Coordinates of C-alpha atoms and ligand atoms in Angstrom, one line a residue:
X27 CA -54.2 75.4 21.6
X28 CA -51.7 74.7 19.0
X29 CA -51.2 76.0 15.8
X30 CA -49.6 73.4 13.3
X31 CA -48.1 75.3 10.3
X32 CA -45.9 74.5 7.3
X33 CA -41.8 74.3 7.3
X34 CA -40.9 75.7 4.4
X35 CA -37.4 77.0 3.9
X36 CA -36.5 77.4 7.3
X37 CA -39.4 79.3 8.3
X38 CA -42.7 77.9 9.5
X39 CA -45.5 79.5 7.6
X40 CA -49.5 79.2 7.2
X41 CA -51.2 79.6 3.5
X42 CA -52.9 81.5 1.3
X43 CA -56.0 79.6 1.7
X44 CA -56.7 80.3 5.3
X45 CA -57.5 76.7 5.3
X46 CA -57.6 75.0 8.2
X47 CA -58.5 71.7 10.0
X48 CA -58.8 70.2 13.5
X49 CA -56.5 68.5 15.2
X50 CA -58.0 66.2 18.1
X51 CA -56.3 63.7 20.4
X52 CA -57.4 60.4 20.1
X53 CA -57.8 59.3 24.0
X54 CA -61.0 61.6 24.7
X55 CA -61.0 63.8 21.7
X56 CA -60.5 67.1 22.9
X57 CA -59.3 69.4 20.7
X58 CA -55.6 69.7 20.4
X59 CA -54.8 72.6 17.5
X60 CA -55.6 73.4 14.4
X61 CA -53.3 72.5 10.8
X62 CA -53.0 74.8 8.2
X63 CA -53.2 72.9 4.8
X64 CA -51.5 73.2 2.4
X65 CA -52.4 74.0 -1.5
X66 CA -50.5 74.3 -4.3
X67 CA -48.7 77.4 -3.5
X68 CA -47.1 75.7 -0.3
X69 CA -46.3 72.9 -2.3
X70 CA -44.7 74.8 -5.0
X71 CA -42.9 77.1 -2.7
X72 CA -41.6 73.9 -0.5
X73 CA -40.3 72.1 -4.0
X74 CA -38.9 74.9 -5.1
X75 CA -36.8 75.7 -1.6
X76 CA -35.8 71.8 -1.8
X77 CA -34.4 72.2 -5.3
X78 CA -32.8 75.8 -4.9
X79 CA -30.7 74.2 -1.6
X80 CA -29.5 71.2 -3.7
X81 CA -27.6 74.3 -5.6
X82 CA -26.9 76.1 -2.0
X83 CA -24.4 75.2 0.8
X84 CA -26.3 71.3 1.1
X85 CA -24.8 70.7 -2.2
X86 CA -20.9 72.1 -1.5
X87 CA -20.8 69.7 1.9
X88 CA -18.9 67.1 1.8
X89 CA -19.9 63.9 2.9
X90 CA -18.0 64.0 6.4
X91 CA -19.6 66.9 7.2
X92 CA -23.0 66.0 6.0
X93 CA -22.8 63.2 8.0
X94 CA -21.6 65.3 11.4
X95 CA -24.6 67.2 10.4
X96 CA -26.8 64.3 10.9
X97 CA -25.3 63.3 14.3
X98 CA -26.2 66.5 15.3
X99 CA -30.0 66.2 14.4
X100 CA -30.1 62.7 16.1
X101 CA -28.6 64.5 19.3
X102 CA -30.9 67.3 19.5
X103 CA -34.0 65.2 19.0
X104 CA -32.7 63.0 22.0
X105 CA -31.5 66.2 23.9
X106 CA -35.5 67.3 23.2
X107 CA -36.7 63.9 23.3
X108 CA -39.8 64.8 26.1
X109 CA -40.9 67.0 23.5
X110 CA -40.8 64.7 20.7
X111 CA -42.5 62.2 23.2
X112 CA -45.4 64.6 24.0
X113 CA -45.9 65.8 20.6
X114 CA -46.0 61.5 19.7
X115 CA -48.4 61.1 22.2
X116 CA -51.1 64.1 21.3
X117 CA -51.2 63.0 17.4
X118 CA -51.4 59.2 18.3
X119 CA -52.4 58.7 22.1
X120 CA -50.0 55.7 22.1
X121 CA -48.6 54.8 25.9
X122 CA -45.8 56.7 26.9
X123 CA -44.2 53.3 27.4
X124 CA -43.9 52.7 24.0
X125 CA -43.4 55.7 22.4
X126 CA -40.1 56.3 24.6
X127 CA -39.3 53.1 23.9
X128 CA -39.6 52.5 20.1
X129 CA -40.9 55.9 18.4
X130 CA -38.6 58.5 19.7
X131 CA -35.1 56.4 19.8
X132 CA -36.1 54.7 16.6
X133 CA -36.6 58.5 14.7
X134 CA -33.1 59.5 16.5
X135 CA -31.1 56.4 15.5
X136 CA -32.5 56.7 11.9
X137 CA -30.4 59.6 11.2
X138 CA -27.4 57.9 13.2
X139 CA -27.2 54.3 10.9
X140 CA -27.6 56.2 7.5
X141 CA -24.7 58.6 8.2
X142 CA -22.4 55.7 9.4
X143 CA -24.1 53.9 5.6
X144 CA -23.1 56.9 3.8
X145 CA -19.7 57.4 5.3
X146 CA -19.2 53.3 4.5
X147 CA -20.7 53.1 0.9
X148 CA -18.5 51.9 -1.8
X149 CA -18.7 51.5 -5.1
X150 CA -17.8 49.5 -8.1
X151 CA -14.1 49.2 -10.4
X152 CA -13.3 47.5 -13.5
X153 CA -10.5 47.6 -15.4
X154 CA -10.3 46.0 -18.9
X155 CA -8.7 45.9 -22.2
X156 CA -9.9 48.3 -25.4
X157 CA -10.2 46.7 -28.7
X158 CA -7.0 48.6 -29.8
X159 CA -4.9 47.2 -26.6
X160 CA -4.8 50.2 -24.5
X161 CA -6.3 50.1 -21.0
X162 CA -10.0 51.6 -19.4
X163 CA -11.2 51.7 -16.6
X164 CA -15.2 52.2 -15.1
X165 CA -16.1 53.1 -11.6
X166 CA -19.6 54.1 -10.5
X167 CA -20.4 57.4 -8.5
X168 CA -23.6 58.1 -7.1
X169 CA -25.7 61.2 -7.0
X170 CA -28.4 62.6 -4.9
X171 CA -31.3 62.0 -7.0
X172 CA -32.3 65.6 -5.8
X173 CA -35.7 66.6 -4.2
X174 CA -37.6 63.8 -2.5
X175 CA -41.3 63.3 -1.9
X176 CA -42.1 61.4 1.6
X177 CA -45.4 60.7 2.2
X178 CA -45.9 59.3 5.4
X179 CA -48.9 57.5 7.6
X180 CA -49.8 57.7 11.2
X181 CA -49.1 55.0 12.8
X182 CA -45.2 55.3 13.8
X183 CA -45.2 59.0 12.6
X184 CA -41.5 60.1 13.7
X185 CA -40.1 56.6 12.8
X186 CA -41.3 56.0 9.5
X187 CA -40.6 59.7 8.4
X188 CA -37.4 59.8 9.6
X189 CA -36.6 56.1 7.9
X190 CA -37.0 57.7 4.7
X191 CA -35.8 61.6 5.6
X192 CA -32.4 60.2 7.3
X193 CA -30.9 57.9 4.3
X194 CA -32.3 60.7 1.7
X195 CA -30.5 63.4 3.5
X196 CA -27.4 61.0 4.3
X197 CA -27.9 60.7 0.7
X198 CA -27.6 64.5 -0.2
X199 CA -30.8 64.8 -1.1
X200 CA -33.5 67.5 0.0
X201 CA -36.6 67.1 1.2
X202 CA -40.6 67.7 0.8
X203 CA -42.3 65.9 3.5
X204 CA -46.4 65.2 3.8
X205 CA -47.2 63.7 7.2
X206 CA -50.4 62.3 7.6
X207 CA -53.3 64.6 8.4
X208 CA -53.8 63.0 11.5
X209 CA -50.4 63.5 13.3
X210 CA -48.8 66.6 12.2
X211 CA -46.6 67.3 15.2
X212 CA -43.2 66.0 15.3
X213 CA -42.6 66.4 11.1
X214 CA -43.0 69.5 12.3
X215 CA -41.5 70.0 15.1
X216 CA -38.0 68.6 13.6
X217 CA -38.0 71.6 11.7
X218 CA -37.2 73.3 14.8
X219 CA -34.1 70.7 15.3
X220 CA -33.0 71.1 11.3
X221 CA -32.8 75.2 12.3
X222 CA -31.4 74.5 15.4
X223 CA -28.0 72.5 14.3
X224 CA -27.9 74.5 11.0
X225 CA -29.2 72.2 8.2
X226 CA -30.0 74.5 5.5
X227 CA -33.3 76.3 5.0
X228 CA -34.8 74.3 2.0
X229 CA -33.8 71.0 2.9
X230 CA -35.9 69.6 4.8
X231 CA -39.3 70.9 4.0
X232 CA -43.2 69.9 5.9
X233 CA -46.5 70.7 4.1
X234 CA -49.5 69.5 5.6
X235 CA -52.5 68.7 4.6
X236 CA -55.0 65.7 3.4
X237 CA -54.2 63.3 0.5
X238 CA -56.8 63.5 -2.6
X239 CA -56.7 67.2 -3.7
X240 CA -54.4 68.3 -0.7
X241 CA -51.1 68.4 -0.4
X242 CA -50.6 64.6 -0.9
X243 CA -51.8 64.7 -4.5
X244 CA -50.0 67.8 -5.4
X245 CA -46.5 67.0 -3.9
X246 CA -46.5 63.8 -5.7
X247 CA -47.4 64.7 -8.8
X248 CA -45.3 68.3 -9.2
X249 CA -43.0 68.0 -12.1
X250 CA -39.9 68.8 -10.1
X251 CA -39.8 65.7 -7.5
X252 CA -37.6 63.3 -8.7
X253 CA -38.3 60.9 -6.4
X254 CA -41.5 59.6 -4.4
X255 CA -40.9 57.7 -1.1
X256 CA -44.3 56.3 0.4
X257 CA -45.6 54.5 3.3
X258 CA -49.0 53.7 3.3
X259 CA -52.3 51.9 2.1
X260 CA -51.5 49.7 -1.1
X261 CA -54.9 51.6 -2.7
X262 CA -52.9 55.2 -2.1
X263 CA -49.7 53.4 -3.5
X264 CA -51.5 53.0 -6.5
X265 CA -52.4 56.3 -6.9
X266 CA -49.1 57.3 -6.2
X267 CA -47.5 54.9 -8.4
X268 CA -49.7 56.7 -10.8
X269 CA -49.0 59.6 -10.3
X270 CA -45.1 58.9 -10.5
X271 CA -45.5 57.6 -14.0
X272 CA -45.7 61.3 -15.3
X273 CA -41.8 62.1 -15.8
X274 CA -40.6 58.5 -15.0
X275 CA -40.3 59.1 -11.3
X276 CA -39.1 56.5 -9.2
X277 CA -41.0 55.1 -6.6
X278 CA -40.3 53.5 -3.3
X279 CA -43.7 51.5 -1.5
X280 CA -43.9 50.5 2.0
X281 CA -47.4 49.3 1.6
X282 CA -50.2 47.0 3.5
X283 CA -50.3 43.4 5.1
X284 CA -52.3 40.8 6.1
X285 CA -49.4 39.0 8.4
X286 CA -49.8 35.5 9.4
X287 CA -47.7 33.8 12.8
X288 CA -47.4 30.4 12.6
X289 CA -46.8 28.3 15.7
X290 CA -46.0 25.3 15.9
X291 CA -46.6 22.9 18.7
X292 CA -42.7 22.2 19.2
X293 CA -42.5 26.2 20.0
X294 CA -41.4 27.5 22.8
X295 CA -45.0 28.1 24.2
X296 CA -44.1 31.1 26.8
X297 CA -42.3 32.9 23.8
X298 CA -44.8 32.4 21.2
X299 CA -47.6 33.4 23.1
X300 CA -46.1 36.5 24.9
X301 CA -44.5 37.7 21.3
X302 CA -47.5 37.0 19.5
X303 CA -49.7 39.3 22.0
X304 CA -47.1 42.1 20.8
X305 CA -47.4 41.2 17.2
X306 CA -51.0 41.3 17.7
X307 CA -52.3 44.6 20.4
X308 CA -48.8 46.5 20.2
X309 CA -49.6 50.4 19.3
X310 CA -53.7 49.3 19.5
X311 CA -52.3 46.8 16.0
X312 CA -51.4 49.3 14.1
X313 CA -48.1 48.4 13.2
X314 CA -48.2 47.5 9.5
X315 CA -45.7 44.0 10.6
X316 CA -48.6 42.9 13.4
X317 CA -50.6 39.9 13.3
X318 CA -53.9 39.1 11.7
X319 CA -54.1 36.0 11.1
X320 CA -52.3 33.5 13.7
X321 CA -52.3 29.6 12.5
X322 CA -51.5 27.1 15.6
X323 CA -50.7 23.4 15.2
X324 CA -53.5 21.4 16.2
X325 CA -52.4 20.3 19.3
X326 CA -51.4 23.2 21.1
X327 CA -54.8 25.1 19.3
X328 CA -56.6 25.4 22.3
X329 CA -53.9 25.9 25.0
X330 CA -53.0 29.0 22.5
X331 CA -56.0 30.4 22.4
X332 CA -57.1 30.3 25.9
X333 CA -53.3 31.5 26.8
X334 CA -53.8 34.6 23.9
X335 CA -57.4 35.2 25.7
X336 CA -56.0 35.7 28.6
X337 CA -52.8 38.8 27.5
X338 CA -56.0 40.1 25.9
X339 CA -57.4 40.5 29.1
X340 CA -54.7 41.9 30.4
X341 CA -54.1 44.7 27.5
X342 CA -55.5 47.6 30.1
X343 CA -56.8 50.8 28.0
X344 CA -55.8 53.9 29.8
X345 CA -54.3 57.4 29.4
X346 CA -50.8 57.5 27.7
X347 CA -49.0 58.4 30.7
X348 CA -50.5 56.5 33.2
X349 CA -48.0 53.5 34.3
X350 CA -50.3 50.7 34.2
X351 CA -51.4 51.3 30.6
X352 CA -51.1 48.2 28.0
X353 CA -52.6 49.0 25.0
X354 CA -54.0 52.9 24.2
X355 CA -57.2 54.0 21.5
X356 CA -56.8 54.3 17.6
X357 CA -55.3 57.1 16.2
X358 CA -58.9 58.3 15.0
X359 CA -62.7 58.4 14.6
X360 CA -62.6 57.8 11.6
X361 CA -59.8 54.7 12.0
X362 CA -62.4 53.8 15.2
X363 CA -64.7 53.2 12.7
X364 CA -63.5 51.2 10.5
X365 CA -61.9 48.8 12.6
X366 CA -65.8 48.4 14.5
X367 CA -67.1 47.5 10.9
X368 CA -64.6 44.7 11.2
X369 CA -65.8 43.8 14.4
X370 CA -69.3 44.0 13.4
X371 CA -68.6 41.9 9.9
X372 CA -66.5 39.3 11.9
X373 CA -69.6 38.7 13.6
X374 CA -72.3 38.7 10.9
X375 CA -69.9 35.9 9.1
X376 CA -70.3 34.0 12.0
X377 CA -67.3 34.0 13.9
X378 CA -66.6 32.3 17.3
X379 CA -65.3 36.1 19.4
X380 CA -62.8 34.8 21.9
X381 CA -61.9 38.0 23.4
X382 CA -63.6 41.7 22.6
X383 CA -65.3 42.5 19.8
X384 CA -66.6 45.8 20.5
X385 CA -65.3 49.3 22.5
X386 CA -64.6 48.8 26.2
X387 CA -66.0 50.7 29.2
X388 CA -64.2 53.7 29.7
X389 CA -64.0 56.1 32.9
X390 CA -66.5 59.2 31.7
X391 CA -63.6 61.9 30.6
X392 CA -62.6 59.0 28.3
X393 CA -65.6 57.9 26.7
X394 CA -65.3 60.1 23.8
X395 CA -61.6 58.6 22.5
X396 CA -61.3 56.2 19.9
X397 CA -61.7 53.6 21.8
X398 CA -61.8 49.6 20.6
X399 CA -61.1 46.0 22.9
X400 CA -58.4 43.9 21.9
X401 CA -60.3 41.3 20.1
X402 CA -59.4 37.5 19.3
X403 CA -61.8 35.4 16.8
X404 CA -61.9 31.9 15.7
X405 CA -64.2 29.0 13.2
X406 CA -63.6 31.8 10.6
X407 CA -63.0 30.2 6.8
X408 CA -60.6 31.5 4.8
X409 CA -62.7 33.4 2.7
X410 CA -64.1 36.2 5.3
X411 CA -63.4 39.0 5.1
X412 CA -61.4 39.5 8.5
X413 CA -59.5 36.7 7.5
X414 CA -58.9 38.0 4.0
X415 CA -58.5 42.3 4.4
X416 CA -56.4 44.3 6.6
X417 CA -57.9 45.8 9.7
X418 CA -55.1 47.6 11.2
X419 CA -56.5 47.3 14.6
X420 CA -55.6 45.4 17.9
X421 CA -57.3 41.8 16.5
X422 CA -56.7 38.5 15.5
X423 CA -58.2 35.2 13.9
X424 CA -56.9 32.0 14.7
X425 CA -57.2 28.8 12.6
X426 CA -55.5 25.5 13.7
X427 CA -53.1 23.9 10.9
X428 CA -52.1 19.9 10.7
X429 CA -49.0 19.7 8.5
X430 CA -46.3 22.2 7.6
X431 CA -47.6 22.5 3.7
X432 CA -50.6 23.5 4.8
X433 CA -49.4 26.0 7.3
X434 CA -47.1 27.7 4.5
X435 CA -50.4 27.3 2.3
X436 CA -52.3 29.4 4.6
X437 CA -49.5 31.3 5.5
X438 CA -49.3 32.5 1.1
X439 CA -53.0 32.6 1.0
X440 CA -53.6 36.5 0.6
X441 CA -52.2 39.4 -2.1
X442 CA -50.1 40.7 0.9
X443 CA -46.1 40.3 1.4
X444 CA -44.8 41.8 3.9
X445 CA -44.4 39.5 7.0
X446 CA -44.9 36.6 9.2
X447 CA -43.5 34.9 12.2
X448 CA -42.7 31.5 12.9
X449 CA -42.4 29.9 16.3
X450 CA -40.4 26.6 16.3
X451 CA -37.4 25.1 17.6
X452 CA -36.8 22.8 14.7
X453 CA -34.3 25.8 12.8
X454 CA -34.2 23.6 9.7
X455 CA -38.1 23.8 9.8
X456 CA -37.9 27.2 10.2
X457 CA -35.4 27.9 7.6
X458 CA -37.0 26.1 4.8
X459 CA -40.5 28.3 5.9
X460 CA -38.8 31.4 5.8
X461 CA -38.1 30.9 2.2
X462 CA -41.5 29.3 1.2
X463 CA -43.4 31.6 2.6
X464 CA -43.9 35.0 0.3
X465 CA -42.9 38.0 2.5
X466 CA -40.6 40.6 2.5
X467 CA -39.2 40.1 6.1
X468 CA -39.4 36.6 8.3
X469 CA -39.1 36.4 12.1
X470 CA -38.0 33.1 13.8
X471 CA -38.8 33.4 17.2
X472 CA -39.5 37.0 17.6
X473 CA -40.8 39.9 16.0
X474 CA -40.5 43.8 15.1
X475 CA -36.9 43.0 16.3
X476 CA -34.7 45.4 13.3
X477 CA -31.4 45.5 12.7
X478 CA -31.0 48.7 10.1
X479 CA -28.7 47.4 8.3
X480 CA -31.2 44.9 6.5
X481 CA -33.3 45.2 3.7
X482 CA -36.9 46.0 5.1
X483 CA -39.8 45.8 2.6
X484 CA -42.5 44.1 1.0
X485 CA -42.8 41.6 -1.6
X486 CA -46.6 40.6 -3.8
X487 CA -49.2 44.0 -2.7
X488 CA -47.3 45.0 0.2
X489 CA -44.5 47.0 -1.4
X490 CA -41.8 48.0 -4.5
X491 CA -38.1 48.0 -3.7
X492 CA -35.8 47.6 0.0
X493 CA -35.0 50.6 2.5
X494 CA -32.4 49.9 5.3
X495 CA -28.8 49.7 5.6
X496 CA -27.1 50.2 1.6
X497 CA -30.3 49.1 0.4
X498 CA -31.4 52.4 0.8
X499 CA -29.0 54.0 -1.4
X500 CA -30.4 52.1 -4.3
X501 CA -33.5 54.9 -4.2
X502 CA -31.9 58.2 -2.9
X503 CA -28.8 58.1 -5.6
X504 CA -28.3 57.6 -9.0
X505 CA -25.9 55.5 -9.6
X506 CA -23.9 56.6 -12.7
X507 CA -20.9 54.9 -14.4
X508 CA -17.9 56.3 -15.6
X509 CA -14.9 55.1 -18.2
X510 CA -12.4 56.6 -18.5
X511 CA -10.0 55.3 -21.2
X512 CA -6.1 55.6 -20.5
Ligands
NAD30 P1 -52.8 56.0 3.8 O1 -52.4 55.4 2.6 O2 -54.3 56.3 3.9 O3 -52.1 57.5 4.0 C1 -50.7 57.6 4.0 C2 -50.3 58.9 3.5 O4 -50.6 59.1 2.1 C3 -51.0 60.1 4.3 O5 -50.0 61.1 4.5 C4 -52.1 60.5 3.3 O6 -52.5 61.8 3.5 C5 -51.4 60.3 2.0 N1 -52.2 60.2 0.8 C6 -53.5 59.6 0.8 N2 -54.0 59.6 -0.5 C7 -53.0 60.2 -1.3 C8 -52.9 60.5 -2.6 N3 -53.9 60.2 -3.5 N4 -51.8 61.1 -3.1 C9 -50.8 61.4 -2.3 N5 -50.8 61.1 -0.9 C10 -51.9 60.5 -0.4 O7 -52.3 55.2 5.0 P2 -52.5 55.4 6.6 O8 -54.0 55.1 6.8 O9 -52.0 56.7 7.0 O10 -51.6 54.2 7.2 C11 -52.0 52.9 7.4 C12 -51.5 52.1 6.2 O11 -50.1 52.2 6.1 C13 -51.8 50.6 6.4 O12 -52.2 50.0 5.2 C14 -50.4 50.0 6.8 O13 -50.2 48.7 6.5 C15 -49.5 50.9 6.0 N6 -48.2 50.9 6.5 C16 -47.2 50.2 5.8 C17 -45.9 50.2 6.4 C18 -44.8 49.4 5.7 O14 -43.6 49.6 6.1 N7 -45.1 48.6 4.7 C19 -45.6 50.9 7.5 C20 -46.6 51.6 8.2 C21 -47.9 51.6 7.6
6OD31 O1 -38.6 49.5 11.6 C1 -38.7 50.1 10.5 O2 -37.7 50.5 10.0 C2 -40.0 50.2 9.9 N1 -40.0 50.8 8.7 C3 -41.1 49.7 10.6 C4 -42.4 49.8 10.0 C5 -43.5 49.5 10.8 C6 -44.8 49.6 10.3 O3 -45.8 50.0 10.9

């Protein structure tokens, strides 16, 4: 049994409270540990350790050895990189496969690229003439914004925290960081690695807990964070947005989609439908860039759905370490059922269920996980409500599309933003799509492929301002100017 306590200042503590909640893993629901939540007093105590270090030692480095500092945390989580994987697997029940591939190298080489940004960044010079002819010059300088508030969901727990902790850190920032309540374990756990290569207590800082009147609520709305990075629902991005408007913090939101793929019938058909079924069932859907709603040129429609049907088929359920393991549960019960009241909805509105629609047959010591079948619907309109809201679960509808207005139509049709995929090999076609359609980031021919120097973020509901590469800088520092007159 585990015990999943607080970080704060270098030391892992409980709370005042006593307060505590369960921790259970997803694939049978056994109970892994309990979390000690945090109240206000954690919260206050982790702020004020995050702003006492930007004074400390964290403040005096200089940006080389910042940055050796950060190589050093991407080493030790790879050097412990089982224990990151386990810890993955416990909160999430993903498949090992996965996890070792994306999660854990992903929260490593987060640190890595923003060091190499921060040792790059450049900034600005101008030199012009005063009205009494002498000669100024302005350059900008930026400055950690100071302490950082990142909330974080559940669904890619080490990478998305890490996304946000490594540039604010490269940055020179400290940090306050609010995993979700559902996968406390490796925000926590990195404490270990910040103590371990010397980062100093109070900058990097965990405080679990819930959202509303936990943790969450408190972090983002205490006077001394001067900046709020969030990944999450667009409802709790509201709030936080809120929330951020007292003191005129600034705000960074990685929020919700509703992504469309659009295939069209001069695709490369073996791609499209083998990237799709990732875009769709990888991580069990819950990967806020997968596919919900897949639109297919009319001549290919059925070929694509019977080809889809059959990689749903194939998406095995199984334990995380088992080899043969395609797709694993939902993070939750509570996720579980949500994602069958889709199911269940999809049906009542009168939808054709291609594949799934309900929890498969598990072995016995399995039954009890969150458990849901890849599912594939079609002869949905527009208007229902699978088609129009985010499900966040392994499932698709698909709708066939005659002409590439209507396909970017459909494609726009929804308050989301963040992404789509278009399968073609017309790349003029494609090129003139990736514009029209309203998203944040556009793959041709692939998807979830990254390259961290890019901006990544939403445009419409699904977000507020770019992460990746220099883009991040524009959030963790200020940028100031300064003229000096010769
Ligand atoms: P969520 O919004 O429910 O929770 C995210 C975090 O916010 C959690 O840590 C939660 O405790 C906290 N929180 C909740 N209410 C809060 C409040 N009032 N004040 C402060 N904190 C609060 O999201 P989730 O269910 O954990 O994750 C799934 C969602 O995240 C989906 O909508 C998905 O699309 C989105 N997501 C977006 C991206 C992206 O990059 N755009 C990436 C991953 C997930
Ligand atoms: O790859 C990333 O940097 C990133 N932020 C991925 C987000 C995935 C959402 O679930």
């Amino acid at each position: 049994m585990k015990d999943f306590k607080n970080f704060i200042n270098g030391d892992y503590v409980t709370n005042v409270s006593g307060r505590t909640y369960e921790k259970r893993n997803p694939v049978d629901n056994t109970l892994i540990g309990h979390v000690f939540e945090a109240g206000k007093p954690e919260v206050d105590a982790a702020v004020a350790a995050a702003k006492a270090a930007l004074q400390g030692p964290w403040g005096q480095l200089s940006v080389v050895d910042r940055v050796a500092m950060l190589d050093a945390v991407a080493n030790e989580i790879n050097r412990r990189f089982d224990d990151f994987l386990q810890a993955e697997i416990a909160d999430t029940g993903k498949p090992r496969s996965l996890a070792s591939h994306i999660d854990i190298p992903r929260g490593a080489a987060n640190f890595k690229i923003f060091a190499d940004t921060i040792k790059n960044a450049s900034t600005e010079s101008f030199e012009m003439r005063t009205p009494d002819g002498k000669t100024a010059r302005s350059y900008g300088v930026r400055t950690p914004r100071g302490v950082i508030a990142v909330v974080c969901p559940w669904n890619l727990p080490l990478l998305l925290m890490t996304w946000k902790v490594g540039p604010a850190l490269a940055c020179g920032n400290t940090v306050v960081v609010k995993p979700s309540e559902v996968t406390p374990g490796t925000a926590t756990l990195l404490g270990e690695v910040m103590n371990k290569v010397g980062v100093p207590p109070g900058v990097y800082n965990v405080v679990n807990g819930f959202g509303m009147d936990s943790a969450g609520a408190f972090l983002t709305a205490h006077p001394e964070v001067n900046g709020i990075t969030f990944t999450g629902e667009t409802k709790t991005g509201t709030a936080i947005m809120k929330a951020a408007a007292d003191g005129i913090r600034p705000v960074s939101l990685e929020l919700g989609g509703k992504n469309a793929a659009v295939v069209f019938a001069d695709c490369d058909f073996e791609n499209a439908v083998n990237t799709v079924t990732r875009s769709v069932f990888e991580n069990a859907g819950q990967v806020c860039l997968g596919t919900e709603r897949v639109y297919v040129e009319r001549p290919i429609f059925d070929k694509f759905v019977a080809a889809l049907k059959v990689k749903a088929s194939e998406m095995k359920p199984g334990r995380p370490m088992d080899a043969d393991t395609k797709i694993g549960p939902l993070v939750s019960k509570i996720h579980q059922k949500k994602v069958l009241s889709y199911y269940a909805k999809a049906k009542e509105e009168g939808a054709t269920i291609v594949f799934g629609g309900g929890v498969p047959d598990m072995p016995d010591d399995l039954k009890d996980g969150c458990w849901v079948q890849p599912t594939i619907w079609t002869g949905l309109p527009e208007t229902a409500t699978v088609v129009r809201e985010e499900i966040f679960g392994p499932c698709c509808h698909i709708q066939p599309f005659d002409t590439e207005e209507e396909a970017v139509r459909l494609a726009n049709n929804t308050k989301y933003g963040l992404a789509t995929s278009i399968y073609t090999q017309d790349i003029s076609r494609a090129s003139r799509l990736a514009t029209q359609i309203e998203v944040g980031l556009c793959w041709i021919n692939s998807w979830f492929l990254r390259d961290l120097r890019t901006p990544f973020g939403g445009s419409k509901q699904s977000g507020i301002g770019r992460e990746g590469g220099v883009h991040s800088l524009e959030f963790y520092t200020e940028l100031r100017n300064v003229m000096i007159k010769y």
